[in-house]
């Protein structure tokens, strides 16, 4: 049982390049989330998907887009990467019922130069 | 803005001692959750306490919730080296239970 799988684990981009972070879960969870974690800032919610077919902005959505491809997969796209997007990105999933606990992937460490 | 704020930011204690971390939040909540993060890894859910509960236990973990003070505490008893990690509280707002908002975390270091 893999849980939440994120790819890639590491990525270096130049300013202006684009990329998509992939996330898949095998727990039949309804809700999926993207967070970024920066030193001293904790985790901040970028986008979330409460159920298949829906997405909504979180606290820091600017510069990102998401796609809930199906119930299993939720991708995060950076169209034109900026150094301020250097961070560790975590995908998470949950049953989505009344604040049920999140299950996290192991993160993607992204550096934008 | 972030909902929960942990205190202290960092804590070092001797193995075998108890560790207490606190979390304060701003608005009414559905529930509050505590997570652990080992270095280089994702967060792992530890315990959830609902707004109508005051205390909850899980193994060596004890969580309290005071909704009148909008605060929670996590107590780890008889600490072990393996407890070295960052601990985060996360709040689920009362009317937005599809959002979980994290604090900045407490870095706990257990000294041998």
mmCIF file of C-alpha atoms in Angstrom:
data_model
loop_
_atom_site.group_PDB
_atom_site.id
_atom_site.type_symbol
_atom_site.label_atom_id
_atom_site.label_comp_id
_atom_site.label_asym_id
_atom_site.label_seq_id
_atom_site.Cartn_x
_atom_site.Cartn_y
_atom_site.Cartn_z
ATOM 1 C CA UNK A 1 0.000 0.000 0.000
ATOM 2 C CA UNK A 2 1.900 3.065 -1.261
ATOM 3 C CA UNK A 3 -0.341 5.787 0.238
ATOM 4 C CA UNK A 4 0.495 9.152 -1.351
ATOM 5 C CA UNK A 5 3.187 9.159 -4.028
ATOM 6 C CA UNK A 6 4.829 12.330 -5.306
ATOM 7 C CA UNK A 7 7.111 12.704 -8.287
ATOM 8 C CA UNK A 8 9.732 13.924 -8.781
ATOM 9 C CA UNK A 9 11.554 13.982 -5.431
ATOM 10 C CA UNK A 10 13.938 16.740 -6.501
ATOM 11 C CA UNK A 11 13.876 19.294 -9.303
ATOM 12 C CA UNK A 12 15.971 22.287 -10.336
ATOM 13 C CA UNK A 13 14.437 24.813 -12.709
ATOM 14 C CA UNK A 14 15.618 28.024 -14.270
ATOM 15 C CA UNK A 15 13.474 31.124 -13.883
ATOM 16 C CA UNK A 16 10.688 31.071 -16.457
ATOM 17 C CA UNK A 17 10.665 27.323 -17.013
ATOM 18 C CA UNK A 18 7.522 25.321 -16.431
ATOM 19 C CA UNK A 19 6.917 21.989 -14.769
ATOM 20 C CA UNK A 20 4.211 19.786 -13.312
ATOM 21 C CA UNK A 21 4.423 18.081 -9.940
ATOM 22 C CA UNK A 22 2.557 14.800 -9.878
ATOM 23 C CA UNK A 23 0.651 13.293 -6.972
ATOM 24 C CA UNK A 24 -1.306 10.060 -6.747
ATOM 25 C CA UNK A 25 -3.052 8.322 -3.849
ATOM 26 C CA UNK A 26 -4.316 4.773 -3.604
ATOM 27 C CA UNK A 27 -6.531 5.118 -0.522
ATOM 28 C CA UNK A 28 -9.729 6.034 -2.386
ATOM 29 C CA UNK A 29 -9.690 9.437 -0.684
ATOM 30 C CA UNK A 30 -12.057 12.144 -1.857
ATOM 31 C CA UNK A 31 -9.986 15.237 -1.015
ATOM 32 C CA UNK A 32 -6.488 16.146 -2.120
ATOM 33 C CA UNK A 33 -4.256 19.080 -1.233
ATOM 34 C CA UNK A 34 -1.072 20.846 -2.247
ATOM 35 C CA UNK A 35 1.015 22.608 0.402
ATOM 36 C CA UNK A 36 4.351 24.355 0.285
ATOM 37 C CA UNK A 37 6.753 24.379 3.220
ATOM 38 C CA UNK A 38 9.319 27.105 3.684
ATOM 39 C CA UNK A 39 11.733 27.584 6.606
ATOM 40 C CA UNK A 40 10.033 29.421 9.434
ATOM 41 C CA UNK A 41 6.706 29.526 7.593
ATOM 42 C CA UNK A 42 5.236 26.135 8.310
ATOM 43 C CA UNK A 43 2.928 24.655 5.686
ATOM 44 C CA UNK A 44 0.798 26.902 3.533
ATOM 45 C CA UNK A 45 -2.095 25.641 1.457
ATOM 46 C CA UNK A 46 -1.758 26.330 -2.269
ATOM 47 C CA UNK A 47 -4.802 24.581 -3.756
ATOM 48 C CA UNK A 48 -7.105 21.806 -2.744
ATOM 49 C CA UNK A 49 -9.698 19.570 -4.318
ATOM 50 C CA UNK A 50 -12.575 18.621 -2.053
ATOM 51 C CA UNK A 51 -13.780 15.986 -4.495
ATOM 52 C CA UNK A 52 -13.159 14.758 -8.012
ATOM 53 C CA UNK A 53 -14.003 17.513 -10.469
ATOM 54 C CA UNK A 54 -13.602 20.423 -8.056
ATOM 55 C CA UNK A 55 -10.639 22.601 -7.141
ATOM 56 C CA UNK A 56 -10.331 25.651 -4.947
ATOM 57 C CA UNK A 57 -7.691 28.184 -4.009
ATOM 58 C CA UNK A 58 -5.886 28.037 -0.732
ATOM 59 C CA UNK A 59 -3.761 30.629 1.013
ATOM 60 C CA UNK A 60 -1.019 31.097 -1.639
ATOM 61 C CA UNK A 61 -2.379 30.140 -5.110
ATOM 62 C CA UNK A 62 -0.651 32.795 -7.230
ATOM 63 C CA UNK A 63 1.743 31.348 -9.803
ATOM 64 C CA UNK A 64 0.219 27.861 -9.658
ATOM 65 C CA UNK A 65 -2.465 25.859 -11.394
ATOM 66 C CA UNK A 66 -3.894 22.472 -10.511
ATOM 67 C CA UNK A 67 -5.711 19.639 -12.196
ATOM 68 C CA UNK A 68 -7.717 16.921 -10.500
ATOM 69 C CA UNK A 69 -7.241 14.402 -13.261
ATOM 70 C CA UNK A 70 -9.339 11.700 -11.594
ATOM 71 C CA UNK A 71 -10.019 10.567 -8.052
ATOM 72 C CA UNK A 72 -6.454 9.295 -7.626
ATOM 73 C CA UNK A 73 -4.392 12.062 -9.164
ATOM 74 C CA UNK A 74 -3.916 15.758 -8.397
ATOM 75 C CA UNK A 75 -1.195 17.668 -10.227
ATOM 76 C CA UNK A 76 0.353 21.071 -9.530
ATOM 77 C CA UNK A 77 1.718 23.139 -12.412
ATOM 78 C CA UNK A 78 4.136 26.037 -12.349
ATOM 79 C CA UNK A 79 3.737 27.829 -15.677
ATOM 80 C CA UNK A 80 6.666 30.226 -15.287
ATOM 81 C CA UNK A 81 8.813 29.384 -12.302
ATOM 82 C CA UNK A 82 10.206 32.160 -10.103
ATOM 83 C CA UNK A 83 12.897 31.995 -7.382
ATOM 84 C CA UNK A 84 10.174 32.727 -4.809
ATOM 85 C CA UNK A 85 8.714 29.318 -5.644
ATOM 86 C CA UNK A 86 11.797 27.555 -4.320
ATOM 87 C CA UNK A 87 10.288 25.364 -1.631
ATOM 88 C CA UNK A 88 9.361 21.865 -0.585
ATOM 89 C CA UNK A 89 5.967 20.876 -1.967
ATOM 90 C CA UNK A 90 3.765 18.348 -0.233
ATOM 91 C CA UNK A 91 0.713 16.615 -1.575
ATOM 92 C CA UNK A 92 -1.823 15.208 0.869
ATOM 93 C CA UNK A 93 -5.128 13.396 0.753
ATOM 94 C CA UNK A 94 -8.002 12.722 3.121
ATOM 95 C CA UNK A 95 -11.432 11.150 3.217
ATOM 96 C CA UNK A 96 -12.666 14.725 3.192
ATOM 97 C CA UNK A 97 -15.299 14.286 5.855
ATOM 98 C CA UNK A 98 -15.506 16.968 8.533
ATOM 99 C CA UNK A 99 -11.803 17.649 8.714
ATOM 100 C CA UNK A 100 -10.561 14.087 8.575
ATOM 101 C CA UNK A 101 -6.788 13.604 8.963
ATOM 102 C CA UNK A 102 -4.390 14.171 6.098
ATOM 103 C CA UNK A 103 -2.029 11.591 4.652
ATOM 104 C CA UNK A 104 1.101 13.158 3.197
ATOM 105 C CA UNK A 105 3.551 12.236 0.499
ATOM 106 C CA UNK A 106 7.263 12.661 1.113
ATOM 107 C CA UNK A 107 7.531 15.906 -0.792
ATOM 108 C CA UNK A 108 9.195 17.409 -3.848
ATOM 109 C CA UNK A 109 12.146 19.675 -3.193
ATOM 110 C CA UNK A 110 12.128 22.372 -5.887
ATOM 111 C CA UNK A 111 14.876 24.900 -6.502
ATOM 112 C CA UNK A 112 14.386 27.747 -8.969
ATOM 113 C CA UNK A 113 17.563 29.558 -9.988
ATOM 114 C CA UNK B 1 -2.911 33.915 7.350
ATOM 115 C CA UNK B 2 -2.069 30.886 9.449
ATOM 116 C CA UNK B 3 -4.549 29.794 12.038
ATOM 117 C CA UNK B 4 -2.412 27.971 14.569
ATOM 118 C CA UNK B 5 0.773 29.133 16.258
ATOM 119 C CA UNK B 6 2.925 26.690 18.190
ATOM 120 C CA UNK B 7 4.985 27.548 21.214
ATOM 121 C CA UNK B 8 7.876 27.140 21.769
ATOM 122 C CA UNK B 9 9.486 27.278 18.343
ATOM 123 C CA UNK B 10 12.190 24.885 19.529
ATOM 124 C CA UNK B 11 12.603 22.618 22.547
ATOM 125 C CA UNK B 12 15.493 20.457 23.737
ATOM 126 C CA UNK B 13 15.018 17.997 26.590
ATOM 127 C CA UNK B 14 16.778 14.959 28.038
ATOM 128 C CA UNK B 15 15.619 11.514 27.037
ATOM 129 C CA UNK B 16 13.039 10.269 29.508
ATOM 130 C CA UNK B 17 11.663 13.718 30.312
ATOM 131 C CA UNK B 18 8.244 14.931 29.261
ATOM 132 C CA UNK B 19 7.836 17.390 26.387
ATOM 133 C CA UNK B 20 4.999 19.892 26.208
ATOM 134 C CA UNK B 21 4.115 21.934 23.145
ATOM 135 C CA UNK B 22 1.350 24.481 22.886
ATOM 136 C CA UNK B 23 -0.811 25.728 20.054
ATOM 137 C CA UNK B 24 -2.977 28.828 19.925
ATOM 138 C CA UNK B 25 -5.498 29.598 17.220
ATOM 139 C CA UNK B 26 -7.771 32.440 16.224
ATOM 140 C CA UNK B 27 -11.209 31.329 15.062
ATOM 141 C CA UNK B 28 -13.776 28.689 15.985
ATOM 142 C CA UNK B 29 -12.811 25.203 14.988
ATOM 143 C CA UNK B 30 -14.394 21.889 14.074
ATOM 144 C CA UNK B 31 -11.368 19.968 15.317
ATOM 145 C CA UNK B 32 -7.645 20.329 15.970
ATOM 146 C CA UNK B 33 -4.999 17.867 14.867
ATOM 147 C CA UNK B 34 -1.362 17.256 15.725
ATOM 148 C CA UNK B 35 1.199 16.006 13.226
ATOM 149 C CA UNK B 36 4.834 14.938 13.409
ATOM 150 C CA UNK B 37 7.435 15.508 10.707
ATOM 151 C CA UNK B 38 10.768 13.740 10.680
ATOM 152 C CA UNK B 39 13.576 15.435 8.781
ATOM 153 C CA UNK B 40 13.152 15.143 5.021
ATOM 154 C CA UNK B 41 9.805 13.381 5.265
ATOM 155 C CA UNK B 42 6.126 14.189 4.976
ATOM 156 C CA UNK B 43 3.916 14.881 7.969
ATOM 157 C CA UNK B 44 2.344 12.034 9.880
ATOM 158 C CA UNK B 45 -0.969 12.425 11.681
ATOM 159 C CA UNK B 46 -0.755 11.775 15.436
ATOM 160 C CA UNK B 47 -4.058 12.639 17.039
ATOM 161 C CA UNK B 48 -7.311 14.517 16.412
ATOM 162 C CA UNK B 49 -9.378 16.234 19.095
ATOM 163 C CA UNK B 50 -12.862 17.537 18.365
ATOM 164 C CA UNK B 51 -14.147 20.884 19.574
ATOM 165 C CA UNK B 52 -16.452 19.209 22.111
ATOM 166 C CA UNK B 53 -13.598 17.174 23.639
ATOM 167 C CA UNK B 54 -11.247 18.449 26.337
ATOM 168 C CA UNK B 55 -8.597 15.722 26.496
ATOM 169 C CA UNK B 56 -7.466 12.776 24.446
ATOM 170 C CA UNK B 57 -4.786 10.129 24.872
ATOM 171 C CA UNK B 58 -2.910 7.932 22.440
ATOM 172 C CA UNK B 59 -0.049 5.872 23.863
ATOM 173 C CA UNK B 60 2.509 8.355 25.264
ATOM 174 C CA UNK B 61 0.644 11.308 23.768
ATOM 175 C CA UNK B 62 -1.831 13.465 25.638
ATOM 176 C CA UNK B 63 -3.654 16.319 23.958
ATOM 177 C CA UNK B 64 -5.794 18.914 25.667
ATOM 178 C CA UNK B 65 -8.087 21.481 24.118
ATOM 179 C CA UNK B 66 -9.420 24.661 25.708
ATOM 180 C CA UNK B 67 -11.843 26.274 23.274
ATOM 181 C CA UNK B 68 -12.470 29.227 25.596
ATOM 182 C CA UNK B 69 -8.778 30.137 25.383
ATOM 183 C CA UNK B 70 -8.448 28.890 21.811
ATOM 184 C CA UNK B 71 -5.463 26.775 22.741
ATOM 185 C CA UNK B 72 -4.260 23.188 22.754
ATOM 186 C CA UNK B 73 -1.292 21.378 24.191
ATOM 187 C CA UNK B 74 0.533 18.203 23.205
ATOM 188 C CA UNK B 75 2.335 16.294 25.934
ATOM 189 C CA UNK B 76 4.786 13.525 25.061
ATOM 190 C CA UNK B 77 5.654 11.504 28.140
ATOM 191 C CA UNK B 78 8.884 9.571 28.732
ATOM 192 C CA UNK B 79 10.511 10.984 25.606
ATOM 193 C CA UNK B 80 12.744 8.862 23.383
ATOM 194 C CA UNK B 81 15.401 9.722 20.811
ATOM 195 C CA UNK B 82 12.952 8.693 18.098
ATOM 196 C CA UNK B 83 10.625 11.523 19.185
ATOM 197 C CA UNK B 84 13.097 14.054 17.747
ATOM 198 C CA UNK B 85 11.041 15.754 15.024
ATOM 199 C CA UNK B 86 8.971 18.836 14.271
ATOM 200 C CA UNK B 87 5.435 18.898 15.605
ATOM 201 C CA UNK B 88 2.619 20.852 14.001
ATOM 202 C CA UNK B 89 -0.864 21.683 15.095
ATOM 203 C CA UNK B 90 -3.503 22.005 12.419
ATOM 204 C CA UNK B 91 -6.956 23.477 12.789
ATOM 205 C CA UNK B 92 -10.114 22.793 10.833
ATOM 206 C CA UNK B 93 -12.283 25.929 10.761
ATOM 207 C CA UNK B 94 -15.859 25.494 11.928
ATOM 208 C CA UNK B 95 -17.526 26.384 8.644
ATOM 209 C CA UNK B 96 -14.790 25.195 6.295
ATOM 210 C CA UNK B 97 -14.057 21.601 7.184
ATOM 211 C CA UNK B 98 -12.503 21.060 3.769
ATOM 212 C CA UNK B 99 -9.558 23.245 4.763
ATOM 213 C CA UNK B 100 -6.875 22.297 7.249
ATOM 214 C CA UNK B 101 -4.571 25.128 8.301
ATOM 215 C CA UNK B 102 -1.156 24.430 9.801
ATOM 216 C CA UNK B 103 0.952 26.345 12.263
ATOM 217 C CA UNK B 104 4.702 26.882 11.949
ATOM 218 C CA UNK B 105 5.660 23.985 14.177
ATOM 219 C CA UNK B 106 7.809 23.199 17.199
ATOM 220 C CA UNK B 107 11.208 21.568 16.648
ATOM 221 C CA UNK B 108 11.750 18.988 19.379
ATOM 222 C CA UNK B 109 15.213 17.592 20.044
ATOM 223 C CA UNK B 110 15.669 14.749 22.498
ATOM 224 C CA UNK B 111 19.150 14.671 24.009
ATOM 225 C CA UNK B 112 20.679 11.263 24.849
#
